[in-house]
Amino acid sequence: MAEEVDRKGAAVWLARSTAFDEVLRVLVDEPTEGFSAWARTTAGIVAMLLALQFVTGALLSFYYLPSTEGAHTTVAYIEKVASAGYWFRSLHHYGSQLLTLFLVLHLAQKFWRRAYARKPVAWIATVLLLAFVMASGATGYSLPWDASAFFSTRIGEGMASGLPLLGETARRWLLGGTEISPLTLVRLFALHVLVVPFIILLVVIARLFIFREISGEEMRRAWVRNQFVRNATSASVVFFALALFATRIHAPLGPPATELLPGYLPRPGAQFLWLFQLLKYLPGRLALAAAAILLLIIFMTLIALPFLSLASLREITGRPRRLIGRAVFATMLALFFTQTNRLFSMNRSSR
């Protein structure tokens, strides 16, 4: 009995002295039961994957050297020599792909529930989080400085030059000059480990403190506890599945950028497969400009969604809303299983 009183006292002190309850309330979303409650655990999975990216990225940075001469060598050292280095690198690599997947699913279920109309600032923060997570993935792909990294840097250069009005300025700033050079890799490293993570951290902190009002104090506390357990369970299942996958399938590392082999075909991560497909159907420069403009249109539309008129939103989110949600879910699953199948094929061929 005394223990129970102590626990309640500690919980009350924590609630009064900190914003812990409010943070939990944001993470677990709104009261619901059954399948809907489990479907809303995407926030917990995103939080776990974000923390995993920060931790594994920090560990990898102790070994990595951001130079065109040493980058591939240090990544190969992590992969082959450092204790459990291949596992941490695989967690970081595949975790970034899963993070994009679950952020899209998180946005899809919010769109389904029209959360953009009720909490527009929270919706915009989540859209920005997705944009910066994709930017982090794009800058990270160049860091191993293998053949695939070199081509991804070329693609990033082309997309930057395709931006309306600012194209050439953005391209020169990204490259640190007119051509890819050692300074390019240093800039990409700084963006990946300093600038983009700092912005992501700011967005996450802002998102956590956008509170929701939930009626009924006792009901709210009981529901928060139950939903927190669901979030923790879902996040744990995803983590253990990812950990097992990373143990069996190593993150890819191609030949050094200075030793390009004839016929080598680089492939992007799962979150950028759509760009790889676009390059097949359009000429190089046109495809990259189209991709940059398409991304701008998609993210600007998502950000503007809370401010559209109610009449137009009803037309968009009426009956087609379910079809859109199902289409997004099916597309992301298809991309995930396609990428998984490709990785298993690559692993078998390497053996």
CSV table of C-alpha atoms in Angstrom, one decimal:
chain,number,residue,atom,x,y,z
A,1,MET,CA,0.0,0.0,0.0
A,2,ALA,CA,2.8,2.4,0.9
A,3,GLU,CA,4.5,1.5,-2.3
A,4,GLU,CA,1.4,2.4,-4.3
A,5,VAL,CA,1.1,5.8,-2.5
A,6,ASP,CA,4.8,6.5,-3.2
A,7,ARG,CA,4.3,5.6,-6.9
A,8,LYS,CA,1.3,7.9,-7.2
A,9,GLY,CA,3.2,10.7,-5.4
A,10,ALA,CA,6.1,10.4,-7.8
A,11,ALA,CA,3.7,10.4,-10.8
A,12,VAL,CA,2.0,13.5,-9.5
A,13,TRP,CA,5.3,15.3,-8.8
A,14,LEU,CA,6.6,14.4,-12.3
A,15,ALA,CA,3.3,15.7,-13.9
A,16,ARG,CA,3.4,19.0,-11.9
A,17,SER,CA,7.2,19.6,-12.2
A,18,THR,CA,7.8,18.7,-15.9
A,19,ALA,CA,6.0,18.5,-19.2
A,20,PHE,CA,6.3,14.7,-19.3
A,21,ASP,CA,2.6,14.1,-19.3
A,22,GLU,CA,2.1,16.6,-22.2
A,23,VAL,CA,4.9,15.0,-24.2
A,24,LEU,CA,3.3,11.5,-23.7
A,25,ARG,CA,-0.1,12.9,-24.7
A,26,VAL,CA,1.3,14.2,-28.0
A,27,LEU,CA,3.2,10.9,-28.7
A,28,VAL,CA,0.2,8.7,-28.1
A,29,ASP,CA,-2.4,10.8,-29.9
A,30,GLU,CA,-6.1,10.8,-29.1
A,31,PRO,CA,-8.4,8.4,-27.2
A,32,THR,CA,-9.5,5.3,-29.2
A,33,GLU,CA,-9.6,1.6,-28.8
A,34,GLY,CA,-9.1,-1.6,-30.8
A,35,PHE,CA,-7.4,-1.6,-34.2
A,36,SER,CA,-7.6,2.2,-34.5
A,37,ALA,CA,-5.5,2.5,-31.3
A,38,TRP,CA,-2.8,0.2,-32.8
A,39,ALA,CA,-2.9,2.0,-36.1
A,40,ARG,CA,-2.0,5.3,-34.3
A,41,THR,CA,1.2,3.8,-32.9
A,42,THR,CA,3.2,5.2,-35.9
A,43,ALA,CA,4.2,8.2,-33.7
A,44,GLY,CA,5.9,5.9,-31.2
A,45,ILE,CA,7.7,4.0,-34.0
A,46,VAL,CA,8.9,7.3,-35.6
A,47,ALA,CA,10.2,8.5,-32.2
A,48,MET,CA,12.1,5.2,-31.8
A,49,LEU,CA,13.6,5.3,-35.3
A,50,LEU,CA,14.6,9.0,-34.9
A,51,ALA,CA,16.4,8.1,-31.6
A,52,LEU,CA,18.1,5.1,-33.3
A,53,GLN,CA,19.3,7.4,-36.2
A,54,PHE,CA,20.9,9.8,-33.7
A,55,VAL,CA,22.6,7.1,-31.6
A,56,THR,CA,23.9,5.0,-34.5
A,57,GLY,CA,25.0,8.1,-36.4
A,58,ALA,CA,27.0,9.4,-33.4
A,59,LEU,CA,28.7,6.0,-33.1
A,60,LEU,CA,29.6,5.9,-36.8
A,61,SER,CA,31.0,9.4,-36.7
A,62,PHE,CA,33.8,8.3,-34.4
A,63,TYR,CA,35.3,6.3,-37.2
A,64,TYR,CA,34.3,8.3,-40.3
A,65,LEU,CA,36.7,10.6,-42.1
A,66,PRO,CA,34.9,13.2,-44.4
A,67,SER,CA,37.5,13.3,-47.3
A,68,THR,CA,37.5,11.9,-50.8
A,69,GLU,CA,40.7,9.9,-50.0
A,70,GLY,CA,39.6,8.5,-46.6
A,71,ALA,CA,35.8,8.2,-46.7
A,72,HIS,CA,35.5,4.9,-48.5
A,73,THR,CA,38.4,3.4,-46.5
A,74,THR,CA,36.9,4.4,-43.1
A,75,VAL,CA,33.5,3.0,-44.1
A,76,ALA,CA,35.1,-0.2,-45.2
A,77,TYR,CA,36.9,-0.3,-41.8
A,78,ILE,CA,33.6,0.1,-40.0
A,79,GLU,CA,32.1,-2.6,-42.2
A,80,LYS,CA,34.9,-5.2,-41.9
A,81,VAL,CA,37.0,-4.5,-38.8
A,82,ALA,CA,35.2,-2.4,-36.2
A,83,SER,CA,33.4,-4.4,-33.6
A,84,ALA,CA,29.8,-4.7,-34.6
A,85,GLY,CA,30.4,-1.9,-37.0
A,86,TYR,CA,28.5,-3.5,-39.9
A,87,TRP,CA,25.5,-4.0,-37.7
A,88,PHE,CA,25.4,-0.4,-36.5
A,89,ARG,CA,25.9,0.9,-40.1
A,90,SER,CA,23.1,-1.4,-41.3
A,91,LEU,CA,20.8,-0.2,-38.5
A,92,HIS,CA,21.5,3.4,-39.5
A,93,HIS,CA,21.1,2.7,-43.3
A,94,TYR,CA,17.9,0.6,-43.2
A,95,GLY,CA,16.5,2.6,-40.2
A,96,SER,CA,16.5,5.8,-42.4
A,97,GLN,CA,14.4,4.0,-45.0
A,98,LEU,CA,12.0,2.7,-42.4
A,99,LEU,CA,11.8,6.2,-40.8
A,100,THR,CA,10.6,7.6,-44.1
A,101,LEU,CA,8.1,4.8,-44.6
A,102,PHE,CA,6.6,5.3,-41.1
A,103,LEU,CA,6.5,9.1,-41.4
A,104,VAL,CA,4.5,8.7,-44.6
A,105,LEU,CA,2.2,6.2,-42.9
A,106,HIS,CA,1.9,8.6,-40.0
A,107,LEU,CA,0.9,11.5,-42.3
A,108,ALA,CA,-1.5,9.1,-44.2
A,109,GLN,CA,-3.4,8.2,-41.1
A,110,LYS,CA,-3.5,11.9,-40.0
A,111,PHE,CA,-4.9,12.8,-43.4
A,112,TRP,CA,-7.5,10.0,-43.1
A,113,ARG,CA,-8.6,11.5,-39.8
A,114,ARG,CA,-8.5,15.1,-41.1
A,115,ALA,CA,-6.0,16.1,-38.4
A,116,TYR,CA,-4.7,18.9,-40.6
A,117,ALA,CA,-7.9,20.8,-40.0
A,118,ARG,CA,-8.0,20.4,-36.2
A,119,LYS,CA,-4.3,20.9,-35.5
A,120,PRO,CA,-2.7,22.7,-38.5
A,121,VAL,CA,0.6,23.5,-36.7
A,122,ALA,CA,1.1,19.9,-35.7
A,123,TRP,CA,0.3,18.8,-39.3
A,124,ILE,CA,2.8,21.3,-40.8
A,125,ALA,CA,5.5,20.2,-38.2
A,126,THR,CA,5.1,16.6,-39.3
A,127,VAL,CA,5.3,17.5,-43.0
A,128,LEU,CA,8.5,19.5,-42.3
A,129,LEU,CA,9.9,16.5,-40.3
A,130,LEU,CA,9.4,14.3,-43.3
A,131,ALA,CA,11.1,16.8,-45.6
A,132,PHE,CA,14.2,17.1,-43.4
A,133,VAL,CA,14.3,13.3,-42.8
A,134,MET,CA,14.4,12.8,-46.6
A,135,ALA,CA,17.1,15.5,-46.8
A,136,SER,CA,19.1,13.7,-44.2
A,137,GLY,CA,18.9,10.5,-46.2
A,138,ALA,CA,19.9,12.2,-49.4
A,139,THR,CA,23.0,13.8,-47.9
A,140,GLY,CA,23.9,10.5,-46.1
A,141,TYR,CA,24.0,8.5,-49.3
A,142,SER,CA,27.0,10.4,-50.5
A,143,LEU,CA,29.1,9.9,-47.4
A,144,PRO,CA,30.5,6.4,-48.1
A,145,TRP,CA,32.0,7.9,-51.3
A,146,ASP,CA,31.6,4.7,-53.3
A,147,ALA,CA,30.4,4.6,-56.9
A,148,SER,CA,26.7,4.8,-55.8
A,149,ALA,CA,27.6,7.8,-53.6
A,150,PHE,CA,29.2,9.6,-56.5
A,151,PHE,CA,26.2,9.1,-58.7
A,152,SER,CA,23.8,10.2,-55.9
A,153,THR,CA,25.9,13.3,-55.5
A,154,ARG,CA,25.5,14.0,-59.3
A,155,ILE,CA,21.8,13.5,-58.9
A,156,GLY,CA,21.6,15.9,-56.0
A,157,GLU,CA,23.6,18.4,-58.0
A,158,GLY,CA,21.1,18.1,-60.9
A,159,MET,CA,18.1,18.5,-58.6
A,160,ALA,CA,19.6,21.5,-56.9
A,161,SER,CA,20.2,23.1,-60.4
A,162,GLY,CA,16.6,22.4,-61.3
A,163,LEU,CA,15.2,24.5,-58.5
A,164,PRO,CA,13.2,27.5,-59.9
A,165,LEU,CA,15.2,30.8,-59.7
A,166,LEU,CA,17.8,29.6,-57.2
A,167,GLY,CA,19.0,26.6,-59.2
A,168,GLU,CA,22.6,27.6,-60.1
A,169,THR,CA,23.2,29.3,-56.8
A,170,ALA,CA,22.0,26.2,-54.9
A,171,ARG,CA,24.2,23.9,-57.1
A,172,ARG,CA,27.3,26.0,-56.5
A,173,TRP,CA,26.7,26.2,-52.8
A,174,LEU,CA,26.1,22.5,-52.5
A,175,LEU,CA,29.3,21.6,-54.4
A,176,GLY,CA,31.4,24.3,-52.9
A,177,GLY,CA,32.4,25.4,-56.4
A,178,THR,CA,31.5,24.5,-60.0
A,179,GLU,CA,32.4,20.8,-59.8
A,180,ILE,CA,32.4,17.9,-57.3
A,181,SER,CA,35.5,18.3,-55.1
A,182,PRO,CA,36.7,17.3,-51.6
A,183,LEU,CA,34.9,20.4,-50.3
A,184,THR,CA,31.6,18.8,-51.6
A,185,LEU,CA,31.9,15.8,-49.3
A,186,VAL,CA,32.8,18.1,-46.3
A,187,ARG,CA,29.6,20.1,-47.0
A,188,LEU,CA,27.5,17.0,-47.3
A,189,PHE,CA,28.9,15.7,-44.1
A,190,ALA,CA,28.2,19.0,-42.2
A,191,LEU,CA,24.7,19.0,-43.5
A,192,HIS,CA,24.1,15.4,-42.6
A,193,VAL,CA,25.6,15.4,-39.0
A,194,LEU,CA,25.1,19.0,-37.9
A,195,VAL,CA,22.6,21.2,-39.9
A,196,VAL,CA,19.8,18.8,-40.8
A,197,PRO,CA,19.8,16.9,-37.4
A,198,PHE,CA,19.7,20.3,-35.5
A,199,ILE,CA,16.7,21.4,-37.6
A,200,ILE,CA,15.0,18.0,-37.1
A,201,LEU,CA,15.6,18.3,-33.3
A,202,LEU,CA,14.0,21.8,-33.4
A,203,VAL,CA,11.0,20.5,-35.3
A,204,VAL,CA,10.5,17.5,-32.9
A,205,ILE,CA,10.7,19.7,-29.8
A,206,ALA,CA,8.1,22.1,-31.4
A,207,ARG,CA,5.9,19.1,-32.3
A,208,LEU,CA,6.1,17.6,-28.8
A,209,PHE,CA,4.8,20.8,-27.2
A,210,ILE,CA,1.8,21.2,-29.4
A,211,PHE,CA,-0.7,19.9,-26.8
A,212,ARG,CA,-4.1,18.3,-27.2
A,213,GLU,CA,-7.0,18.8,-24.9
A,214,ILE,CA,-8.5,15.5,-23.8
A,215,SER,CA,-11.6,15.6,-21.6
A,216,GLY,CA,-11.9,13.6,-18.4
A,217,GLU,CA,-8.8,13.5,-16.3
A,218,GLU,CA,-9.1,9.9,-15.1
A,219,MET,CA,-10.1,8.7,-18.5
A,220,ARG,CA,-7.2,10.6,-20.1
A,221,ARG,CA,-4.6,9.2,-17.7
A,222,ALA,CA,-5.8,5.6,-18.1
A,223,TRP,CA,-5.9,6.0,-21.9
A,224,VAL,CA,-2.4,7.5,-22.1
A,225,ARG,CA,-1.0,4.6,-20.1
A,226,ASN,CA,-2.6,2.0,-22.3
A,227,GLN,CA,-1.7,3.8,-25.5
A,228,PHE,CA,1.9,4.3,-24.3
A,229,VAL,CA,2.2,0.5,-23.8
A,230,ARG,CA,0.8,0.0,-27.4
A,231,ASN,CA,3.4,2.5,-28.8
A,232,ALA,CA,6.2,0.8,-26.8
A,233,THR,CA,5.1,-2.6,-28.1
A,234,SER,CA,4.9,-1.6,-31.7
A,235,ALA,CA,8.3,0.3,-31.5
A,236,SER,CA,9.9,-2.8,-29.9
A,237,VAL,CA,8.6,-5.1,-32.6
A,238,VAL,CA,9.9,-2.8,-35.4
A,239,PHE,CA,13.2,-2.5,-33.6
A,240,PHE,CA,13.8,-6.2,-33.2
A,241,ALA,CA,12.7,-6.9,-36.8
A,242,LEU,CA,15.1,-4.2,-38.0
A,243,ALA,CA,17.9,-5.5,-35.7
A,244,LEU,CA,17.5,-9.0,-37.1
A,245,PHE,CA,17.4,-7.8,-40.7
A,246,ALA,CA,20.5,-5.7,-40.2
A,247,THR,CA,22.3,-8.8,-38.8
A,248,ARG,CA,21.6,-10.8,-41.9
A,249,ILE,CA,21.7,-8.1,-44.6
A,250,HIS,CA,24.6,-5.7,-44.5
A,251,ALA,CA,24.3,-2.1,-45.8
A,252,PRO,CA,25.6,-1.9,-49.4
A,253,LEU,CA,29.1,-0.6,-50.1
A,254,GLY,CA,30.2,-0.5,-53.7
A,255,PRO,CA,33.6,0.1,-55.3
A,256,PRO,CA,35.3,3.4,-54.5
A,257,ALA,CA,34.2,6.4,-56.5
A,258,THR,CA,37.7,6.5,-58.1
A,259,GLU,CA,37.4,2.9,-59.4
A,260,LEU,CA,34.1,2.9,-61.3
A,261,LEU,CA,33.6,-0.4,-63.1
A,262,PRO,CA,32.2,-0.6,-66.6
A,263,GLY,CA,28.5,-1.3,-66.6
A,264,TYR,CA,28.1,-0.5,-62.9
A,265,LEU,CA,24.5,0.5,-62.2
A,266,PRO,CA,24.0,2.4,-58.9
A,267,ARG,CA,20.6,2.0,-57.1
A,268,PRO,CA,19.2,4.3,-54.5
A,269,GLY,CA,17.6,3.5,-51.1
A,270,ALA,CA,13.9,2.5,-51.0
A,271,GLN,CA,12.8,6.0,-50.2
A,272,PHE,CA,14.3,7.3,-53.5
A,273,LEU,CA,13.2,4.4,-55.8
A,274,TRP,CA,10.6,6.8,-57.4
A,275,LEU,CA,13.4,9.0,-58.5
A,276,PHE,CA,15.3,6.0,-60.0
A,277,GLN,CA,12.1,5.1,-62.0
A,278,LEU,CA,11.7,8.7,-63.1
A,279,LEU,CA,15.2,8.8,-64.6
A,280,LYS,CA,14.2,5.8,-66.7
A,281,TYR,CA,11.4,7.6,-68.5
A,282,LEU,CA,12.8,11.2,-68.9
A,283,PRO,CA,16.1,12.6,-70.1
A,284,GLY,CA,18.7,13.1,-67.3
A,285,ARG,CA,18.5,16.9,-66.8
A,286,LEU,CA,14.8,17.1,-67.4
A,287,ALA,CA,14.1,14.2,-64.9
A,288,LEU,CA,16.1,15.9,-62.2
A,289,ALA,CA,14.4,19.2,-62.7
A,290,ALA,CA,11.0,17.5,-62.8
A,291,ALA,CA,11.9,15.6,-59.6
A,292,ALA,CA,12.9,18.9,-57.8
A,293,ILE,CA,9.8,20.7,-58.9
A,294,LEU,CA,7.6,17.7,-58.1
A,295,LEU,CA,9.0,17.5,-54.5
A,296,LEU,CA,8.4,21.2,-54.0
A,297,ILE,CA,4.8,20.9,-55.3
A,298,ILE,CA,4.1,17.9,-53.0
A,299,PHE,CA,5.4,19.5,-49.8
A,300,MET,CA,3.9,22.9,-50.5
A,301,THR,CA,0.5,21.3,-51.1
A,302,LEU,CA,0.8,19.3,-47.9
A,303,ILE,CA,1.7,22.4,-45.9
A,304,ALA,CA,-1.1,24.4,-47.6
A,305,LEU,CA,-3.7,21.7,-46.9
A,306,PRO,CA,-5.0,23.1,-43.5
A,307,PHE,CA,-5.6,26.5,-45.2
A,308,LEU,CA,-7.7,25.3,-48.1
A,309,SER,CA,-11.4,26.1,-48.1
A,310,LEU,CA,-13.7,23.6,-46.3
A,311,ALA,CA,-15.7,23.1,-49.5
A,312,SER,CA,-12.7,22.1,-51.6
A,313,LEU,CA,-11.4,19.9,-48.8
A,314,ARG,CA,-14.7,18.0,-48.7
A,315,GLU,CA,-14.4,17.4,-52.4
A,316,ILE,CA,-10.9,16.1,-51.9
A,317,THR,CA,-11.3,14.2,-48.7
A,318,GLY,CA,-14.8,12.8,-49.1
A,319,ARG,CA,-15.1,9.3,-50.6
A,320,PRO,CA,-11.7,9.4,-52.4
A,321,ARG,CA,-10.0,10.0,-49.0
A,322,ARG,CA,-10.1,6.3,-48.3
A,323,LEU,CA,-8.8,5.4,-51.7
A,324,ILE,CA,-5.9,7.9,-51.3
A,325,GLY,CA,-5.1,6.4,-47.9
A,326,ARG,CA,-5.2,2.9,-49.2
A,327,ALA,CA,-3.1,3.8,-52.3
A,328,VAL,CA,-0.4,5.5,-50.1
A,329,PHE,CA,-0.3,2.4,-47.8
A,330,ALA,CA,-0.1,0.0,-50.8
A,331,THR,CA,2.6,2.0,-52.5
A,332,MET,CA,4.8,2.2,-49.5
A,333,LEU,CA,4.4,-1.6,-48.8
A,334,ALA,CA,5.2,-2.3,-52.5
A,335,LEU,CA,8.4,-0.2,-52.3
A,336,PHE,CA,9.4,-1.8,-49.0
A,337,PHE,CA,9.0,-5.4,-50.3
A,338,THR,CA,10.6,-4.6,-53.6
A,339,GLN,CA,13.6,-3.2,-51.9
A,340,THR,CA,13.8,-6.1,-49.5
A,341,ASN,CA,13.6,-8.6,-52.3
A,342,ARG,CA,16.4,-6.8,-54.1
A,343,LEU,CA,18.6,-6.8,-51.1
A,344,PHE,CA,18.2,-10.6,-50.6
A,345,SER,CA,19.1,-11.1,-54.3
A,346,MET,CA,22.2,-8.9,-53.9
A,347,ASN,CA,23.2,-10.8,-50.8
A,348,ARG,CA,22.9,-14.2,-52.6
A,349,SER,CA,24.8,-13.0,-55.6
A,350,SER,CA,27.7,-11.7,-53.5
A,351,ARG,CA,28.0,-15.1,-51.9
